[in-house]
Amino acid sequence: MKKLAKSLLVIALGLFMSVNVMADVQTGKTGPDYPTDYYMIVESKAGGIDIYSQPDLESTRLNDEQIPNGTALHIEGEVEDTENNRTWGYTEYHGMYGYAPLDECRPADSRKEAIDSELYIAGKDHVNYNADYDVNAYAEGGSQKLYQGPGTKYGEVPGVRDIENGETLHITQDAEMADGSHWGVTTVDGTEGWVDLEKTEEWKAEHLDTVEESVDAVAEANGDAAVPTEEMTVTPTAGAADTASKIQENSADASITPTEAAEATETPAPTEAAEATETPTPAITEETDEAENTEKDSKEPEAENTDAKDIREASGQNVKVTASRWYQNPFTWIAVIAVLVVAGLLIYHNKKK
């Protein structure tokens, strides 16, 4: 009986481990073979490389555009692809974790070399080595970190406290990086590091001004579009005023008969009002149709781009592999084999008794 219990325990453990392995395959959750901590600089003959959801060129590509040459990647793990004689680096790019082929990268001798390479590709027009101004920290979480380079991938400066909101920081160097982020060099309690300039009051204020200018431009455009409506309103009013004036003149002139006064009053009113009302209508209809068509055309590609982006982001976090048929799913066969083995053992022990 003890042997039977041990056999069943071994089978249960084996089945449990198989289920875990299959769960990873089903969700596309392939981790690196071992963790690492170093930097690689992209150096490809094609001008850049791609980052994938899995260590496979056939898996989902996570980046919209190629990662350009000169970009430093923090490699946090490796996967050896012996079949294709390739090493994959597990890294983060634009908030998504994935795998980059390291055969198109060169190792950076130090963190400083990685930083210098990225400042170089940013361009001299986007890097100010002689900055001299103050900013006030303002992060959504109430505080922020000081980093060892212009990006979170360079890691936090060890042993330095968090920067609190409202704290004044003196910037001695700033840079607009190739990925569009903005970073500055500052000193906190005697230790130098990089801070995210987008998490400052000055940056928020500048961004708010840009939004307000855009809103004013839209309001001005809407004001211009409303002009035809005003003209429509004014024109009939002017016609009515002319009619009223004629009525007064006709009433004041004693030599004009009541019939003539009625003709002078009734005849112009419907004619002028009709002309004033009908004339702008086709123009407004055409403008409305054109605006609707333009809005529809502009929204369609926008929706397509948004859907494609959502698919890439979902792929970067959790790629699901779905079996097309039940008999093609290895998990099904593992479960069937386990059940058959257990049934066979039970039959064997019952016959032995």
CSV table of C-alpha atoms in Angstrom, one decimal:
chain,number,residue,atom,x,y,z
A,1,MET,CA,0.0,0.0,0.0
A,2,LYS,CA,2.9,2.3,0.8
A,3,LYS,CA,4.4,1.7,-2.6
A,4,LEU,CA,1.1,2.5,-4.3
A,5,ALA,CA,0.9,5.8,-2.3
A,6,LYS,CA,4.5,6.7,-3.3
A,7,SER,CA,3.8,5.9,-7.0
A,8,LEU,CA,0.6,8.0,-7.0
A,9,LEU,CA,2.6,10.9,-5.3
A,10,VAL,CA,5.3,10.8,-7.9
A,11,ILE,CA,2.8,10.8,-10.7
A,12,ALA,CA,0.9,13.7,-9.2
A,13,LEU,CA,4.1,15.8,-8.9
A,14,GLY,CA,5.0,15.0,-12.5
A,15,LEU,CA,1.6,16.0,-13.7
A,16,PHE,CA,1.7,19.2,-11.7
A,17,MET,CA,5.1,20.2,-13.1
A,18,SER,CA,3.9,19.4,-16.6
A,19,VAL,CA,0.8,21.6,-16.1
A,20,ASN,CA,3.1,24.5,-15.0
A,21,VAL,CA,5.3,24.1,-18.1
A,22,MET,CA,2.3,23.9,-20.4
A,23,ALA,CA,0.8,27.0,-18.7
A,24,ASP,CA,3.9,29.0,-19.6
A,25,VAL,CA,3.7,27.8,-23.2
A,26,GLN,CA,0.0,28.6,-23.4
A,27,THR,CA,0.6,32.2,-22.3
A,28,GLY,CA,3.9,32.7,-24.2
A,29,LYS,CA,5.6,33.4,-20.9
A,30,THR,CA,9.2,32.4,-21.7
A,31,GLY,CA,11.6,33.8,-19.2
A,32,PRO,CA,15.4,34.2,-19.8
A,33,ASP,CA,17.7,31.3,-19.1
A,34,TYR,CA,19.6,33.3,-16.5
A,35,PRO,CA,19.7,36.9,-15.3
A,36,THR,CA,22.3,39.4,-16.4
A,37,ASP,CA,23.1,43.1,-15.8
A,38,TYR,CA,25.1,44.8,-18.6
A,39,TYR,CA,24.6,47.2,-21.5
A,40,MET,CA,24.7,46.5,-25.3
A,41,ILE,CA,24.8,49.2,-28.0
A,42,VAL,CA,22.8,48.6,-31.2
A,43,GLU,CA,25.1,48.3,-34.1
A,44,SER,CA,23.3,46.8,-37.2
A,45,LYS,CA,24.1,47.0,-40.9
A,46,ALA,CA,20.3,47.6,-41.4
A,47,GLY,CA,20.5,50.7,-39.3
A,48,GLY,CA,18.6,49.3,-36.4
A,49,ILE,CA,17.0,46.2,-34.8
A,50,ASP,CA,13.6,45.0,-33.6
A,51,ILE,CA,12.4,43.8,-30.2
A,52,TYR,CA,10.2,40.7,-30.1
A,53,SER,CA,7.8,39.2,-27.6
A,54,GLN,CA,9.7,35.9,-27.7
A,55,PRO,CA,13.2,34.9,-28.6
A,56,ASP,CA,12.1,34.1,-32.1
A,57,LEU,CA,12.1,36.1,-35.3
A,58,GLU,CA,8.7,34.8,-36.1
A,59,SER,CA,7.1,36.1,-32.9
A,60,THR,CA,5.3,39.4,-32.5
A,61,ARG,CA,7.4,42.6,-33.1
A,62,LEU,CA,6.8,45.1,-30.3
A,63,ASN,CA,8.4,48.3,-31.7
A,64,ASP,CA,6.7,50.6,-34.2
A,65,GLU,CA,10.0,51.7,-35.7
A,66,GLN,CA,13.4,50.0,-35.5
A,67,ILE,CA,15.6,50.7,-32.5
A,68,PRO,CA,18.2,52.9,-34.1
A,69,ASN,CA,22.0,52.3,-34.1
A,70,GLY,CA,23.7,53.8,-31.0
A,71,THR,CA,20.8,53.0,-28.7
A,72,ALA,CA,21.9,51.4,-25.4
A,73,LEU,CA,20.0,48.4,-24.2
A,74,HIS,CA,20.1,47.2,-20.6
A,75,ILE,CA,20.3,43.4,-20.9
A,76,GLU,CA,18.6,41.9,-17.8
A,77,GLY,CA,18.7,38.2,-19.0
A,78,GLU,CA,19.8,36.0,-21.9
A,79,VAL,CA,18.3,33.1,-23.9
A,80,GLU,CA,20.6,30.8,-25.9
A,81,ASP,CA,19.1,29.8,-29.3
A,82,THR,CA,21.4,26.9,-30.2
A,83,GLU,CA,19.4,25.9,-33.2
A,84,ASN,CA,20.1,29.3,-34.9
A,85,ASN,CA,23.4,30.0,-33.1
A,86,ARG,CA,22.0,33.2,-31.7
A,87,THR,CA,21.8,34.8,-28.2
A,88,TRP,CA,18.8,36.8,-27.3
A,89,GLY,CA,18.8,39.6,-24.7
A,90,TYR,CA,15.9,40.2,-22.4
A,91,THR,CA,15.4,44.0,-22.2
A,92,GLU,CA,12.9,46.8,-21.8
A,93,TYR,CA,12.1,49.3,-24.6
A,94,HIS,CA,9.3,52.0,-24.4
A,95,GLY,CA,7.7,50.3,-21.4
A,96,MET,CA,7.6,46.8,-22.9
A,97,TYR,CA,9.8,43.9,-22.1
A,98,GLY,CA,10.9,41.6,-24.9
A,99,TYR,CA,13.9,40.0,-26.6
A,100,ALA,CA,16.5,41.6,-28.9
A,101,PRO,CA,19.0,39.7,-31.0
A,102,LEU,CA,22.4,40.4,-29.6
A,103,ASP,CA,24.3,39.4,-32.7
A,104,GLU,CA,23.6,42.9,-34.0
A,105,CYS,CA,24.8,44.7,-30.9
A,106,ARG,CA,28.2,45.4,-29.4
A,107,PRO,CA,28.9,45.4,-25.6
A,108,ALA,CA,29.4,48.7,-23.9
A,109,ASP,CA,32.6,48.8,-21.7
A,110,SER,CA,30.8,50.9,-19.1
A,111,ARG,CA,27.6,52.7,-18.3
A,112,LYS,CA,29.2,55.9,-19.2
A,113,GLU,CA,29.9,54.6,-22.7
A,114,ALA,CA,26.3,53.6,-23.1
A,115,ILE,CA,25.2,57.1,-22.0
A,116,ASP,CA,27.6,58.9,-24.3
A,117,SER,CA,26.4,56.8,-27.2
A,118,GLU,CA,22.8,57.8,-26.6
A,119,LEU,CA,23.7,61.5,-26.2
A,120,TYR,CA,25.6,61.3,-29.5
A,121,ILE,CA,22.6,59.9,-31.5
A,122,ALA,CA,20.4,62.6,-29.8
A,123,GLY,CA,22.4,65.2,-31.6
A,124,LYS,CA,24.3,68.3,-30.5
A,125,ASP,CA,21.2,70.4,-31.1
A,126,HIS,CA,19.3,68.4,-28.4
A,127,VAL,CA,22.0,68.2,-25.7
A,128,ASN,CA,23.0,71.2,-23.6
A,129,TYR,CA,26.2,70.6,-21.7
A,130,ASN,CA,26.2,74.1,-20.1
A,131,ALA,CA,22.7,74.3,-18.7
A,132,ASP,CA,22.3,76.6,-15.7
A,133,TYR,CA,18.7,76.9,-14.4
A,134,ASP,CA,16.4,75.8,-11.6
A,135,VAL,CA,13.2,73.6,-11.8
A,136,ASN,CA,10.7,72.5,-9.2
A,137,ALA,CA,10.0,68.8,-8.9
A,138,TYR,CA,6.5,67.8,-9.5
A,139,ALA,CA,5.7,64.0,-9.9
A,140,GLU,CA,2.2,62.4,-9.7
A,141,GLY,CA,3.3,60.1,-7.0
A,142,GLY,CA,4.6,62.9,-4.8
A,143,SER,CA,8.2,62.0,-5.2
A,144,GLN,CA,10.7,60.8,-7.9
A,145,LYS,CA,14.0,59.1,-8.2
A,146,LEU,CA,17.5,60.2,-9.1
A,147,TYR,CA,18.9,57.9,-11.9
A,148,GLN,CA,22.5,57.0,-13.0
A,149,GLY,CA,21.7,58.0,-16.6
A,150,PRO,CA,19.1,59.7,-18.8
A,151,GLY,CA,16.5,56.9,-18.5
A,152,THR,CA,15.1,54.5,-15.9
A,153,LYS,CA,17.1,51.6,-17.6
A,154,TYR,CA,20.3,53.0,-16.1
A,155,GLY,CA,19.0,52.3,-12.6
A,156,GLU,CA,18.6,54.5,-9.5
A,157,VAL,CA,21.5,56.2,-7.9
A,158,PRO,CA,22.1,54.0,-4.8
A,159,GLY,CA,21.9,55.6,-1.3
A,160,VAL,CA,20.1,58.7,-2.4
A,161,ARG,CA,16.7,59.8,-1.0
A,162,ASP,CA,13.6,60.4,-3.1
A,163,ILE,CA,13.1,63.9,-4.5
A,164,GLU,CA,10.0,65.4,-3.0
A,165,ASN,CA,7.5,67.5,-4.9
A,166,GLY,CA,8.2,71.3,-4.8
A,167,GLU,CA,11.9,70.7,-4.2
A,168,THR,CA,14.1,73.1,-6.2
A,169,LEU,CA,16.7,71.3,-8.5
A,170,HIS,CA,19.6,73.1,-10.2
A,171,ILE,CA,20.1,71.7,-13.8
A,172,THR,CA,23.6,71.7,-15.1
A,173,GLN,CA,23.0,69.6,-18.3
A,174,ASP,CA,19.9,68.6,-20.2
A,175,ALA,CA,19.1,66.5,-23.2
A,176,GLU,CA,16.2,65.6,-25.4
A,177,MET,CA,16.8,61.9,-26.1
A,178,ALA,CA,16.1,60.1,-29.4
A,179,ASP,CA,13.0,58.5,-27.9
A,180,GLY,CA,11.5,61.9,-27.1
A,181,SER,CA,12.1,61.9,-23.3
A,182,HIS,CA,13.8,64.9,-21.5
A,183,TRP,CA,16.4,64.5,-18.8
A,184,GLY,CA,18.6,66.8,-16.8
A,185,VAL,CA,21.7,66.4,-14.6
A,186,THR,CA,21.3,67.7,-11.0
A,187,THR,CA,22.7,67.1,-7.5
A,188,VAL,CA,20.8,65.8,-4.5
A,189,ASP,CA,22.6,65.9,-1.1
A,190,GLY,CA,26.0,66.1,-2.8
A,191,THR,CA,25.4,63.2,-5.2
A,192,GLU,CA,25.0,63.9,-9.0
A,193,GLY,CA,22.5,62.1,-11.2
A,194,TRP,CA,19.8,62.4,-13.8
A,195,VAL,CA,16.2,63.5,-13.2
A,196,ASP,CA,13.2,63.3,-15.5
A,197,LEU,CA,12.5,66.9,-16.5
A,198,GLU,CA,9.0,66.0,-17.6
A,199,LYS,CA,8.2,65.5,-13.8
A,200,THR,CA,8.8,69.2,-13.0
A,201,GLU,CA,6.4,72.2,-12.7
A,202,GLU,CA,8.1,74.1,-15.5
A,203,TRP,CA,7.6,71.2,-17.9
A,204,LYS,CA,4.0,70.9,-16.9
A,205,ALA,CA,3.4,74.6,-17.4
A,206,GLU,CA,5.0,74.6,-20.8
A,207,HIS,CA,3.0,71.7,-21.8
A,208,LEU,CA,-0.2,73.4,-20.6
A,209,ASP,CA,0.6,76.5,-22.6
A,210,THR,CA,0.9,74.3,-25.7
A,211,VAL,CA,-2.5,72.8,-25.0
A,212,GLU,CA,-4.1,76.2,-24.4
A,213,GLU,CA,-2.7,77.5,-27.7
A,214,SER,CA,-4.2,74.5,-29.5
A,215,VAL,CA,-7.6,75.1,-27.8
A,216,ASP,CA,-7.5,78.8,-28.9
A,217,ALA,CA,-6.7,77.8,-32.5
A,218,VAL,CA,-9.6,75.4,-32.5
A,219,ALA,CA,-11.9,78.0,-31.1
A,220,GLU,CA,-10.8,80.6,-33.6
A,221,ALA,CA,-11.4,78.0,-36.4
A,222,ASN,CA,-14.9,77.4,-35.1
A,223,GLY,CA,-15.5,81.1,-34.9
A,224,ASP,CA,-14.6,81.5,-38.6
A,225,ALA,CA,-16.9,78.6,-39.5
A,226,ALA,CA,-19.8,80.3,-37.8
A,227,VAL,CA,-19.6,83.5,-40.0
A,228,PRO,CA,-22.1,82.2,-42.6
A,229,THR,CA,-24.7,81.7,-39.8
A,230,GLU,CA,-24.4,85.3,-38.7
A,231,GLU,CA,-24.8,86.5,-42.3
A,232,MET,CA,-27.9,84.4,-42.6
A,233,THR,CA,-29.4,86.0,-39.5
A,234,VAL,CA,-28.4,89.6,-40.4
A,235,THR,CA,-29.6,89.5,-44.0
A,236,PRO,CA,-33.3,88.7,-43.3
A,237,THR,CA,-33.3,91.3,-40.5
A,238,ALA,CA,-32.0,94.0,-42.9
A,239,GLY,CA,-34.7,93.0,-45.4
A,240,ALA,CA,-37.4,93.3,-42.7
A,241,ALA,CA,-36.0,96.7,-41.7
A,242,ASP,CA,-36.2,98.0,-45.3
A,243,THR,CA,-39.8,96.7,-45.5
A,244,ALA,CA,-40.8,98.4,-42.3
A,245,SER,CA,-39.2,101.7,-43.5
A,246,LYS,CA,-41.2,101.5,-46.7
A,247,ILE,CA,-44.4,100.9,-44.7
A,248,GLN,CA,-43.7,104.0,-42.7
A,249,GLU,CA,-43.0,106.1,-45.8
A,250,ASN,CA,-46.1,104.8,-47.5
A,251,SER,CA,-48.2,105.5,-44.5
A,252,ALA,CA,-46.8,109.0,-44.2
A,253,ASP,CA,-47.5,109.8,-47.8
A,254,ALA,CA,-51.2,110.8,-48.0
A,255,SER,CA,-51.2,110.7,-51.8
A,256,ILE,CA,-50.6,106.9,-51.9
A,257,THR,CA,-53.7,104.8,-51.7
A,258,PRO,CA,-54.1,101.9,-49.2
A,259,THR,CA,-53.9,99.4,-52.1
A,260,GLU,CA,-50.6,100.8,-53.3
A,261,ALA,CA,-49.3,100.8,-49.7
A,262,ALA,CA,-50.2,97.1,-49.3
A,263,GLU,CA,-48.5,96.2,-52.6
A,264,ALA,CA,-45.4,98.1,-51.5
A,265,THR,CA,-45.5,96.3,-48.1
A,266,GLU,CA,-46.3,92.8,-49.2
A,267,THR,CA,-44.3,92.3,-52.4
A,268,PRO,CA,-40.7,92.8,-51.3
A,269,ALA,CA,-40.9,91.0,-48.0
A,270,PRO,CA,-41.3,87.4,-49.1
A,271,THR,CA,-38.9,87.9,-52.1
A,272,GLU,CA,-36.0,89.3,-50.1
A,273,ALA,CA,-36.6,86.9,-47.2
A,274,ALA,CA,-36.6,83.9,-49.5
A,275,GLU,CA,-33.5,85.1,-51.2
A,276,ALA,CA,-31.7,85.7,-47.9
A,277,THR,CA,-32.9,82.3,-46.5
A,278,GLU,CA,-32.2,80.1,-49.5
A,279,THR,CA,-28.9,81.4,-50.8
A,280,PRO,CA,-26.6,80.3,-47.9
A,281,THR,CA,-28.2,76.8,-47.6
A,282,PRO,CA,-26.3,74.9,-50.3
A,283,ALA,CA,-23.0,76.3,-49.2
A,284,ILE,CA,-23.5,75.2,-45.6
A,285,THR,CA,-24.7,71.8,-46.7
A,286,GLU,CA,-21.6,71.3,-48.9
A,287,GLU,CA,-19.3,72.5,-46.1
A,288,THR,CA,-21.1,70.1,-43.6
A,289,ASP,CA,-20.8,67.1,-45.9
A,290,GLU,CA,-17.1,67.9,-46.6
A,291,ALA,CA,-16.4,68.2,-42.9
A,292,GLU,CA,-18.2,64.9,-42.1
A,293,ASN,CA,-16.2,63.1,-44.9
A,294,THR,CA,-12.9,64.6,-43.7
A,295,GLU,CA,-13.6,63.6,-40.1
A,296,LYS,CA,-14.6,60.1,-41.1
A,297,ASP,CA,-11.5,59.7,-43.3
A,298,SER,CA,-9.2,60.9,-40.5
A,299,LYS,CA,-10.8,58.7,-37.9
A,300,GLU,CA,-10.5,55.4,-39.8
A,301,PRO,CA,-6.7,55.2,-40.0
A,302,GLU,CA,-6.5,56.5,-36.4
A,303,ALA,CA,-8.7,53.6,-35.2
A,304,GLU,CA,-6.5,51.2,-37.2
A,305,ASN,CA,-3.3,52.5,-35.7
A,306,THR,CA,-4.8,52.4,-32.2
A,307,ASP,CA,-5.9,48.7,-32.7
A,308,ALA,CA,-2.4,47.8,-34.0
A,309,LYS,CA,-0.8,49.5,-31.0
A,310,ASP,CA,-3.0,47.7,-28.5
A,311,ILE,CA,-2.1,44.3,-30.1
A,312,ARG,CA,1.6,45.1,-29.8
A,313,GLU,CA,1.3,46.2,-26.2
A,314,ALA,CA,-0.7,43.1,-25.3
A,315,SER,CA,1.9,40.9,-27.1
A,316,GLY,CA,4.6,42.5,-25.0
A,317,GLN,CA,3.0,41.7,-21.7
A,318,ASN,CA,1.4,38.3,-22.4
A,319,VAL,CA,1.3,36.5,-25.7
A,320,LYS,CA,-1.3,33.8,-25.9
A,321,VAL,CA,-0.7,30.7,-28.0
A,322,THR,CA,-4.0,28.9,-28.8
A,323,ALA,CA,-4.1,25.4,-30.1
A,324,SER,CA,-6.3,25.0,-33.2
A,325,ARG,CA,-7.5,21.5,-32.3
A,326,TRP,CA,-7.6,19.6,-29.1
A,327,TYR,CA,-5.4,16.7,-30.3
A,328,GLN,CA,-2.7,19.2,-31.2
A,329,ASN,CA,-2.5,20.4,-27.6
A,330,PRO,CA,0.4,18.6,-25.7
A,331,PHE,CA,-1.3,19.3,-22.4
A,332,THR,CA,-4.2,17.1,-23.4
A,333,TRP,CA,-1.8,14.2,-24.2
A,334,ILE,CA,0.0,14.6,-20.9
A,335,ALA,CA,-3.2,14.5,-19.0
A,336,VAL,CA,-4.4,11.4,-20.9
A,337,ILE,CA,-1.1,9.6,-20.3
A,338,ALA,CA,-1.1,10.4,-16.6
A,339,VAL,CA,-4.6,9.0,-16.3
A,340,LEU,CA,-3.7,5.8,-18.1
A,341,VAL,CA,-0.6,5.3,-15.9
A,342,VAL,CA,-2.6,5.8,-12.7
A,343,ALA,CA,-5.3,3.4,-13.9
A,344,GLY,CA,-2.6,0.8,-14.9
A,345,LEU,CA,-1.0,1.0,-11.5
A,346,LEU,CA,-4.3,0.5,-9.7
A,347,ILE,CA,-5.2,-2.5,-11.9
A,348,TYR,CA,-1.7,-4.0,-11.3
A,349,HIS,CA,-1.8,-3.7,-7.5
A,350,ASN,CA,-5.4,-5.0,-7.4
A,351,LYS,CA,-4.4,-8.1,-9.4
A,352,LYS,CA,-1.3,-8.6,-7.2
A,353,LYS,CA,-3.5,-8.8,-4.1
